[in-house]
Coordinates of C-alpha atoms and ligand atoms in Angstrom, one line a residue:
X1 CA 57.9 114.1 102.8
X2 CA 55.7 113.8 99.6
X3 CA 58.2 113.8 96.1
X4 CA 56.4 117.7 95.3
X5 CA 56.5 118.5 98.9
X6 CA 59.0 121.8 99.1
X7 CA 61.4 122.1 101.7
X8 CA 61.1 124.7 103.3
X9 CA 58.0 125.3 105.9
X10 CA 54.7 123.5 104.9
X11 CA 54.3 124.9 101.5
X12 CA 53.2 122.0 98.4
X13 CA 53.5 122.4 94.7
X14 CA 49.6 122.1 95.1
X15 CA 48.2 125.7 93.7
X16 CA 46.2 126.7 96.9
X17 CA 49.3 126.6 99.2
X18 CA 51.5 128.1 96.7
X19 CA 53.9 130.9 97.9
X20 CA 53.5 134.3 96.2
X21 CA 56.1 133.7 93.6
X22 CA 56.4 135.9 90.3
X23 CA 57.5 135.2 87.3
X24 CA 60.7 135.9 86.4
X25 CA 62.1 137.4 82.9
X26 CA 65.0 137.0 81.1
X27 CA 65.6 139.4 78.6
X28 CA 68.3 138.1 76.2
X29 CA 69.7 139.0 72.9
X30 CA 69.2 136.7 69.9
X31 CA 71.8 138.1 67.3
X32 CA 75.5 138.7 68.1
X33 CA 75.1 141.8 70.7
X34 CA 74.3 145.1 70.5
X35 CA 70.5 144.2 69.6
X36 CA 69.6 147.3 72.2
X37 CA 69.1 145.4 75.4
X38 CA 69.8 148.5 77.3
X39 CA 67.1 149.7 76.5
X40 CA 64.5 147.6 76.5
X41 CA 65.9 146.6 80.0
X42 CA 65.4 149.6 81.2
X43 CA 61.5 149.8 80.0
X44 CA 60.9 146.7 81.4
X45 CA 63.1 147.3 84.8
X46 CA 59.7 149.9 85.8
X47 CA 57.6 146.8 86.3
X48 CA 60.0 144.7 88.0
X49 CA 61.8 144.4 91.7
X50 CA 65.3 143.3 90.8
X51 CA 67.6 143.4 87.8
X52 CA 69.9 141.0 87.8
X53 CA 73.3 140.9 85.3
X54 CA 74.8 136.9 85.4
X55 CA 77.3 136.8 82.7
X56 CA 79.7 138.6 80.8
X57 CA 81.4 141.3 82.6
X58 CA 82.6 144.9 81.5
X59 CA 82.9 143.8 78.2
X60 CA 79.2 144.5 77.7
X61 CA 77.7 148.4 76.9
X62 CA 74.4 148.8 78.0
X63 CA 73.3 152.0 76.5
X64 CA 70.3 154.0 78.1
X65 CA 68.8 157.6 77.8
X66 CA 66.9 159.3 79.7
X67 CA 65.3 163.0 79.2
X68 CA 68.4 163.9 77.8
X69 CA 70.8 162.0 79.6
X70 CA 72.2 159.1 78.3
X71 CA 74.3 156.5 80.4
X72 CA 76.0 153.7 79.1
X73 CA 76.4 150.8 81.5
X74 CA 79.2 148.4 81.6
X75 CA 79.0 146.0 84.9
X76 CA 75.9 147.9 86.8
X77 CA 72.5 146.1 85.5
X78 CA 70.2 148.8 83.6
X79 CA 67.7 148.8 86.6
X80 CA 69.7 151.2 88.5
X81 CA 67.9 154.1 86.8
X82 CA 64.9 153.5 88.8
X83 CA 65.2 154.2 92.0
X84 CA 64.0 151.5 94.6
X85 CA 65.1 148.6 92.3
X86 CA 67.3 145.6 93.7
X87 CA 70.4 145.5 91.1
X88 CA 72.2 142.9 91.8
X89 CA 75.8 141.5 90.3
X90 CA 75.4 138.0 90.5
X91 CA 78.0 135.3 90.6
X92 CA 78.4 134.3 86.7
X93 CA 79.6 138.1 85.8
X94 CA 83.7 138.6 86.1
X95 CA 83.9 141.5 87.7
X96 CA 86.6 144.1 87.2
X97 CA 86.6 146.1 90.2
X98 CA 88.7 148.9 89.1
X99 CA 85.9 149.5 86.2
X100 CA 83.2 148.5 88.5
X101 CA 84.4 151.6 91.2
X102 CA 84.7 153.8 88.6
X103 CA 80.9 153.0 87.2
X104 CA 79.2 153.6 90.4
X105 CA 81.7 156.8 90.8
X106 CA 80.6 157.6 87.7
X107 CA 77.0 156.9 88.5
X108 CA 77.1 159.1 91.7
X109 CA 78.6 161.7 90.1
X110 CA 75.8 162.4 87.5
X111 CA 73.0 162.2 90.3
X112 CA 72.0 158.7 90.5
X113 CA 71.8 156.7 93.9
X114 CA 74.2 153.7 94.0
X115 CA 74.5 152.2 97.7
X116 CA 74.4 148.5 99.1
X117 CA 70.7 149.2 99.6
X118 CA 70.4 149.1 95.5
X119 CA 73.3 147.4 94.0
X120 CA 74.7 143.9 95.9
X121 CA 78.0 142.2 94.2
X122 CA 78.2 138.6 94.6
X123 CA 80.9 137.2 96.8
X124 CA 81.2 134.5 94.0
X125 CA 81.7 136.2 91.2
X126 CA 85.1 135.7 89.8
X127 CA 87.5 138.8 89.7
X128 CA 89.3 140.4 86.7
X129 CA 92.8 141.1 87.4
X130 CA 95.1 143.7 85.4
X131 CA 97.4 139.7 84.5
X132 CA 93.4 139.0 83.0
X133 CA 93.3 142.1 80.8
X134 CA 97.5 142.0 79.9
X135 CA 97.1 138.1 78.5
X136 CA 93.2 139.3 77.0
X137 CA 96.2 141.6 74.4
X138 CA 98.5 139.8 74.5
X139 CA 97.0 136.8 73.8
X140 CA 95.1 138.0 70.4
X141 CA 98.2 139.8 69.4
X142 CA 99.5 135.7 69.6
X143 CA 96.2 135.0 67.6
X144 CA 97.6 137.0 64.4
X145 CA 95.2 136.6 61.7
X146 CA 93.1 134.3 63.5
X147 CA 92.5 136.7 66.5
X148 CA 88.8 136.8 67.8
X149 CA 88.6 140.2 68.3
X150 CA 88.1 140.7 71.9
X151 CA 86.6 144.0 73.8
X152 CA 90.6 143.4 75.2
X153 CA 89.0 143.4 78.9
X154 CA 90.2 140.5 79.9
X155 CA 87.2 138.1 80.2
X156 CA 88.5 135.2 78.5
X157 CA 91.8 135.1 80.7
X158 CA 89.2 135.8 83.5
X159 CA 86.7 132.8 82.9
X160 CA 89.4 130.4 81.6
X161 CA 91.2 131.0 84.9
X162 CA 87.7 130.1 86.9
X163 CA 87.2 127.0 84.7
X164 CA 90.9 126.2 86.0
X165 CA 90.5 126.1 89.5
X166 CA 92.5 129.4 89.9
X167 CA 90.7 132.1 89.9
X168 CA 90.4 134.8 92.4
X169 CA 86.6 135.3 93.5
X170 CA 85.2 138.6 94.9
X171 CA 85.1 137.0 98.8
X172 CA 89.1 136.4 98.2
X173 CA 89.2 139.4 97.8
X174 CA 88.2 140.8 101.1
X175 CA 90.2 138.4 102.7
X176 CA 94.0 140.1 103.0
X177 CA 95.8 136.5 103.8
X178 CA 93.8 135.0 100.6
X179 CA 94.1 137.8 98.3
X180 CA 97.8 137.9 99.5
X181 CA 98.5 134.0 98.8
X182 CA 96.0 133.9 95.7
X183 CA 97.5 137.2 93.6
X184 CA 101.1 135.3 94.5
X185 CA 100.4 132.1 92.8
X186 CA 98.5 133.7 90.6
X187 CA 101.1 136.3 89.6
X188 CA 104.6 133.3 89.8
X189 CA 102.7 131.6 86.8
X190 CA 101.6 134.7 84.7
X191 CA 104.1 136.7 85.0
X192 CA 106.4 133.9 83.7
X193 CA 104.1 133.4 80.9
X194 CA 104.2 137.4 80.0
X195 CA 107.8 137.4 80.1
X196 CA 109.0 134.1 78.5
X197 CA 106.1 134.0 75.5
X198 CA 105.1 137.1 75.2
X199 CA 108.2 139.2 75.7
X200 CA 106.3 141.6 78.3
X201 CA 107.3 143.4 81.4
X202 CA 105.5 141.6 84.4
X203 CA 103.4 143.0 86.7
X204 CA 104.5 143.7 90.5
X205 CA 103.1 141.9 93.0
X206 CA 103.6 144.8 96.1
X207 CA 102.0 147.1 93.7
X208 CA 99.0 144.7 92.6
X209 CA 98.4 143.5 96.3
X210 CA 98.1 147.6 97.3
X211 CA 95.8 148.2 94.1
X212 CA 93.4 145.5 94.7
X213 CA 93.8 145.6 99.1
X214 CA 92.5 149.3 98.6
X215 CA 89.5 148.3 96.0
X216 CA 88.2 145.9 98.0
X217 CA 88.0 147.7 101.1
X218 CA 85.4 150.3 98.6
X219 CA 83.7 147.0 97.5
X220 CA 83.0 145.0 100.7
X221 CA 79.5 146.9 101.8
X222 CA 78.2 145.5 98.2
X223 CA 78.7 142.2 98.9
X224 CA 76.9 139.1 99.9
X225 CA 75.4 135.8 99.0
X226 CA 73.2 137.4 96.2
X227 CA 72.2 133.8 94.9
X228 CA 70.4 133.4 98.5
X229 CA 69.0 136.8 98.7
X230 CA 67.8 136.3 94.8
X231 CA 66.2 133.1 96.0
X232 CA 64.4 134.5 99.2
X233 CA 63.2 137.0 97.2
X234 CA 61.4 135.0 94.8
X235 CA 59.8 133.3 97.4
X236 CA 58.3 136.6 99.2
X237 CA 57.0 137.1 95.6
X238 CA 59.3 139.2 94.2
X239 CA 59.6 140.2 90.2
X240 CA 62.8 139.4 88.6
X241 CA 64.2 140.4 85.7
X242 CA 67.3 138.9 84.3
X243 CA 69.4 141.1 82.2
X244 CA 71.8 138.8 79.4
X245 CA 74.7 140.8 77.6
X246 CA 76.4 140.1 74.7
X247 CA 74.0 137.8 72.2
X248 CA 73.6 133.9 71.7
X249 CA 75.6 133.9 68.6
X250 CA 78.3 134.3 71.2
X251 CA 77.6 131.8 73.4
X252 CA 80.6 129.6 74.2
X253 CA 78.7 126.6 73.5
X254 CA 76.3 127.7 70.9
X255 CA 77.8 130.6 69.6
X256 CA 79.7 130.4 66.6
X257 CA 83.0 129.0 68.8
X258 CA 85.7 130.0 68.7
X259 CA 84.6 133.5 67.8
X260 CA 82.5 133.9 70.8
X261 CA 82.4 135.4 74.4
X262 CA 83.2 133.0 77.3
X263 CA 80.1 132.8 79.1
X264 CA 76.9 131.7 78.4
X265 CA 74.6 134.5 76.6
X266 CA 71.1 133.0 77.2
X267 CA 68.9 131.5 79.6
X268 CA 71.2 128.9 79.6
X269 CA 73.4 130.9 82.1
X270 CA 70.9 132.1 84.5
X271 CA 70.7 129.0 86.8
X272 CA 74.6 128.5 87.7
X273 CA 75.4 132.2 87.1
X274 CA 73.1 133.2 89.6
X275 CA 72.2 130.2 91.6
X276 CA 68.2 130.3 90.5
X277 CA 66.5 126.9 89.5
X278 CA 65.7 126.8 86.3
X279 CA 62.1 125.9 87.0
X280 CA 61.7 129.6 88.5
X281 CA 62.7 131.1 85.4
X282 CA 59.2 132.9 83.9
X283 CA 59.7 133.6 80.5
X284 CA 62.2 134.7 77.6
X285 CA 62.0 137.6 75.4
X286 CA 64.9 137.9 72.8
X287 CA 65.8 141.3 71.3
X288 CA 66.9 141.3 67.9
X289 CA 67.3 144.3 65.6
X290 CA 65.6 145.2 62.2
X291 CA 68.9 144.2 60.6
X292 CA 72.0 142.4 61.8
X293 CA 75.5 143.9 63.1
X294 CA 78.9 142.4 64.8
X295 CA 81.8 143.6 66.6
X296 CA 85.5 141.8 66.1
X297 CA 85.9 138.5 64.0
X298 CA 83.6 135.8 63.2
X299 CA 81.0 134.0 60.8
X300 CA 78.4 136.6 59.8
X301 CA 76.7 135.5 56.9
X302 CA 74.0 138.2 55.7
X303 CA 77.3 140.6 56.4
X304 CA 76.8 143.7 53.9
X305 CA 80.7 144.5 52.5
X306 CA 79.2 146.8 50.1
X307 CA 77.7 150.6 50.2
X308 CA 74.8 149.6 51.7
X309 CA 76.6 147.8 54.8
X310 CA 78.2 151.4 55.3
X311 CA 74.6 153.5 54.8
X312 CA 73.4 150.9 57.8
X313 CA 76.3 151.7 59.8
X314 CA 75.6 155.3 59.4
X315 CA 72.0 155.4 59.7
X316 CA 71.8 152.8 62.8
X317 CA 75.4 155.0 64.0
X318 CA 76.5 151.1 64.7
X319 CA 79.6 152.1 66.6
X320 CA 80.9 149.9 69.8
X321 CA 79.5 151.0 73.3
X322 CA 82.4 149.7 74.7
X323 CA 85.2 150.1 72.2
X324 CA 83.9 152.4 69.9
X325 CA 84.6 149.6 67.0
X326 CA 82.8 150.5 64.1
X327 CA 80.1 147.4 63.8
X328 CA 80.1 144.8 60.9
X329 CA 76.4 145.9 59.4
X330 CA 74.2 143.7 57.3
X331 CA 70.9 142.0 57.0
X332 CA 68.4 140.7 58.9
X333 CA 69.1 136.8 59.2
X334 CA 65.8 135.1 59.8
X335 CA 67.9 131.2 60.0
X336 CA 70.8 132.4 63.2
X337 CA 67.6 134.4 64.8
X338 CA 65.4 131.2 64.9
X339 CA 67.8 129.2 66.3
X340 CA 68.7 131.6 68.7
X341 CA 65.0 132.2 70.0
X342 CA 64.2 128.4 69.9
X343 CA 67.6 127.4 71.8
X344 CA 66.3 130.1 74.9
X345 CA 62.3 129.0 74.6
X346 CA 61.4 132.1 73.7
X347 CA 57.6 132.9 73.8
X348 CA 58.3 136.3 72.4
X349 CA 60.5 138.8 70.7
X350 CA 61.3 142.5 70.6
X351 CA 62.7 143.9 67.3
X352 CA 64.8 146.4 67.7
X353 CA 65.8 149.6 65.6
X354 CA 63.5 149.3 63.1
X355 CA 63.7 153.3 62.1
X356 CA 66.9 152.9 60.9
X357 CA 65.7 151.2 58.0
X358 CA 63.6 154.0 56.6
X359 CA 65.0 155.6 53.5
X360 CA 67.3 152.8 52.8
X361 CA 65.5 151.1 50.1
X362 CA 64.4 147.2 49.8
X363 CA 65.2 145.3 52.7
X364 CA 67.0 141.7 52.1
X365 CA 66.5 139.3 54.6
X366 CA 68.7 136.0 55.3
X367 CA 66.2 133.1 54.5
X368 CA 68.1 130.5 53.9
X369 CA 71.8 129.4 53.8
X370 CA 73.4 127.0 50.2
X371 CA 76.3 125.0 50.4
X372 CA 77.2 122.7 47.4
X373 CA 74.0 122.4 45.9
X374 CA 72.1 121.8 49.1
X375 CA 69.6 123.9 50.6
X376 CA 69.4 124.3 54.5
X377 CA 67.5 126.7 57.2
X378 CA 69.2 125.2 60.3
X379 CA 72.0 126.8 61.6
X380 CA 75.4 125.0 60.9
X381 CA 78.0 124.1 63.8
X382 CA 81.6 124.1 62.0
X383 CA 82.9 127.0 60.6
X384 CA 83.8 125.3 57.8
X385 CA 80.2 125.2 56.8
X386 CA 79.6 128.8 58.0
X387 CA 82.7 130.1 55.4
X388 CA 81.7 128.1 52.4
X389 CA 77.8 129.4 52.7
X390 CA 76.0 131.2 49.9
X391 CA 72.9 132.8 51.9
X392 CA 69.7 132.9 49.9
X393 CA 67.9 136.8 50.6
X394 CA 64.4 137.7 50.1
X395 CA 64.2 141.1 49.3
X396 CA 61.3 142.8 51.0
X397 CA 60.1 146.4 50.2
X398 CA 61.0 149.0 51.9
X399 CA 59.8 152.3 53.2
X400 CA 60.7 156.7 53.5
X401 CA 58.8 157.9 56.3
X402 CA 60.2 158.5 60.1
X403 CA 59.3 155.9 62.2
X404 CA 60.8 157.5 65.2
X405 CA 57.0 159.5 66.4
X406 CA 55.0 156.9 65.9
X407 CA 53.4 154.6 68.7
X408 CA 51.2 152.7 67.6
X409 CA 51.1 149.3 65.3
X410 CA 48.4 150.9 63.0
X411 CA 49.9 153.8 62.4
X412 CA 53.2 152.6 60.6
X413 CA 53.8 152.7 56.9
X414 CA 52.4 149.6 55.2
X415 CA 55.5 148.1 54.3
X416 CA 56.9 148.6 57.5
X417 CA 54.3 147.0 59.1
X418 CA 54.3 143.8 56.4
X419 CA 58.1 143.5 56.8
X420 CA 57.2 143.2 61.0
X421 CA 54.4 140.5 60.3
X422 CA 56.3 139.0 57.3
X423 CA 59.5 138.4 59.6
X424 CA 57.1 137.4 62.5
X425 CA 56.0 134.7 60.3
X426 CA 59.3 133.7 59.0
X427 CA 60.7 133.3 62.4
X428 CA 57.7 131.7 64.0
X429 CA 57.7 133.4 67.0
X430 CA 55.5 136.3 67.6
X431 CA 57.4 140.0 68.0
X432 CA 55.7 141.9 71.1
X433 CA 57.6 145.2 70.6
X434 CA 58.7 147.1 68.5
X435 CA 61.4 150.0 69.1
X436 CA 61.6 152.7 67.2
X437 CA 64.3 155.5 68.6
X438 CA 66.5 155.6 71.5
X439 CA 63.9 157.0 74.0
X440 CA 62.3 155.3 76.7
X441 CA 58.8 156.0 75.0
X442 CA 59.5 155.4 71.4
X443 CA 58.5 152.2 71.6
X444 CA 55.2 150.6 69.8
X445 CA 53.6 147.7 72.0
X446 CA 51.4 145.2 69.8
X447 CA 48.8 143.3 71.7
Ligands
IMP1 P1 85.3 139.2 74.7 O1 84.0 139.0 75.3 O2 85.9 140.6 75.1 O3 86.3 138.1 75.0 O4 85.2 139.2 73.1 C1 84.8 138.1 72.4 C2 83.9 138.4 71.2 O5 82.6 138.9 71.7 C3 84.4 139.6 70.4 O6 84.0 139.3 69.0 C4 83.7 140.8 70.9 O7 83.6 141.8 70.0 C5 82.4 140.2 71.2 N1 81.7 140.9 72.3 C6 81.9 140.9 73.6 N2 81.1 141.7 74.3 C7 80.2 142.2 73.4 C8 79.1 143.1 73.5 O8 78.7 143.5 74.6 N3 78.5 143.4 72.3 C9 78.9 142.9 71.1 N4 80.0 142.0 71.0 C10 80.6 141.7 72.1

């Protein structure tokens, strides 16, 4: 076997006997989540065969309307609101199976078809237990002042049990003698660490067992070896997009640690989350808003503590999908975005909410970060640095009219349009879309 020879049947690398592979597409989010990947997701999920979530897990709010409907997505990736699409849960997410039942229950309910034809749950994926989501409180209560801020759904607890060794995966759970033994050991060691440090009542292993023995039986026509099925598919040629949560500045490795998530955010989660090489990753598109916002604790440093940080809340109605938080609101930050885009290769960017900025005067925009007397546009690892910057602005003009009817470029005000090309330039990547409203269609494509 030639070194490019594949192994499978007699296809080459050489372009003549290639098979009918697509591209694939991650779409990820380049600020600190919330940048509106639902919906952008859920324009692009028309063109494509599968959607496929690989990190994060009900922590995420995916928010999409349609007509007049609007769904807000947790666990289920944003392609399930076009029929005939492949969702698929892939092995990186921790899935909560009480939440992710009561999703598709949800889903059902208000019309939409959910079955093992259109949504497959890896039987790796790691599970999140009620012991995940008691120590996710519990533990940040611990935290005091220097809590993180969690969505308090109990990922952390969830993924620092699977970087353990003792985590409970979805094909455990479908197994009574392993779910039995597993939610035992499992429960001897939390339960003592809920009582003795934390002071809490402990959880009852009968009562868990019954709980989880019930929700797996519901799960178990979902589940399969998605990574496989994910892989075959790209080979017949199928189109695959992959749908990130959360944002980069919450990665857990490039993120701004320790107030992150505990997964990775970007394409750099794709190829053990799902079990994809990374060579058959297409392209990535970041989505970033007009402006910046943050839920729970952390760095933010073009963060808006005044008036103006509460008009942008208003305006952009920055309020958590998942928690209903009220978001930290402030600028655009051209220095995190850059580094966020460059760290994930991408080719292109969509910006995001760019209405909300009409009526709301000049626009400052992050270029640059000061720290004692020094002048610097990459973005800083330690904290320390982070706390202790003075961020330089550049104050671009700003503009009255509605954006929300307008589709296309041309058409925009003039200092909407130079503070599109102005940031375009600043960041150095080109912006492909624009968004302008929470509709599927108000959306302004630039060629
Ligand atoms: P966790 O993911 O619940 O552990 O929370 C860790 C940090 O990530 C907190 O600051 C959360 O507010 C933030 N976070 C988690 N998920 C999201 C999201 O979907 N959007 C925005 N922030 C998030």
């Amino acid at each position: 076997m030639t070194p490019f020879a594949r192994p499978y049947g007699r296809r080459t690398f050489f372009a003549r006997e290639r098979p009918l592979a697509m591209p694939s597409l991650c779409v990820f989010g380049a600020q600190w989540g919330d940048e509106g990947k639902g919906k952008i997701i859920d324009h692009l999920a028309a063109d494509v065969t599968h959607v496929v979530r690989y990190q994060g897990g009900s922590n995420a709010g995916h928010t999409v309307v349609v007509g007049a409907e609007k769904y807000v997505l947790h666990l289920v990736p944003s392609g399930v609101l076009h029929p005939g699409k492949v969702n698929v849960i892939a092995n990186g997410v921790a899935v909560d199976p009480l939440l992710l039942l009561e999703e598709i229950d949800g889903l059902i309910a208000r019309g939409v078809a959910v079955s093992s034809a259109n949504l497959r749950l890896s039987a790796r994926a790691h599970v999140i237990l009620q012991h995940h989501r008691r120590l996710d409180a519990l533990a940040e209560r611990w935290r005091g002042e220097g809590r993180i801020g969690t969505t308090g759904r109990g990922i952390g607890p969830c993924y620092a049990d699977k970087a353990a060794r003792v985590g409970l995966r979805v094909c455990d759970l479908l197994d009574p003698a392993r779910l039995e033994s597993g939610l035992r050991v499992a429960l001897a060691e939390k339960n003592a660490l809920i009582q003795s440090v934390h002071g809490d009542t402990p959880l009852d292993l009968g009562e868990q067992l019954d709980l989880y023995g019930r929700l797996a039986e519901r799960l178990s026509s979902f589940v399969g070896d998605t990574g496989a099925e994910l892989r075959d598919a790209h080979r017949a040629g199928a189109a695959i997009l992959f749908e990130a949560a959360q944002g980069v500045m919450l990665d857990v490795d490039h993120g701004t640690y320790p107030y992150v998530t505990s997964s990775n955010t970007g394409v750099d989660g794709i190829p053990a989350g799902v079990g994809f090489p990374p060579q058959w990753i297409g392209r990535a598109v970041g989505i970033a808003k007009a402006y910046c916002t943050r839920v729970g604790e952390g760095p933010f440093p073009s963060e808006e503590h005044g008036p103006r940080g509460a008009e942008l809340r208003e305006a952009g109605n920055e309020y958590g999908a998942t928690t209903g938080r009220p978001r930290r609101c402030g600028w655009l930050d051209v220095v995190a975005l850059r580094y966020a885009l460059e760290l994930n290769g991408a080719t292109s960017w969509i910006m995001t909410n760019l209405d909300v900025l009409s009526g709301l005067g000049d626009v400052p925009v992050a270029v640059a970060y000061r720290r004692e007397g020094r002048r610097f546009e990459t973005f800083p690892a330690e904290l320390s640095s982070l706390d202790a910057v003075e961020v330089e602005y550049e104050h671009r003009p700003g503009w009255t009219e509605d954006l929300t009817g307008i589709r296309r470029f041309e058409d925009l005000p003039r200092a909407a349009r130079n503070y599109v090309e102005w940031v375009e330039a600043s960041v150095r990547v080109p912006i492909e879309t624009l968004s302008i409203g929470p509709r599927r269609d108000q959306v302004i494509h630039r060629s």
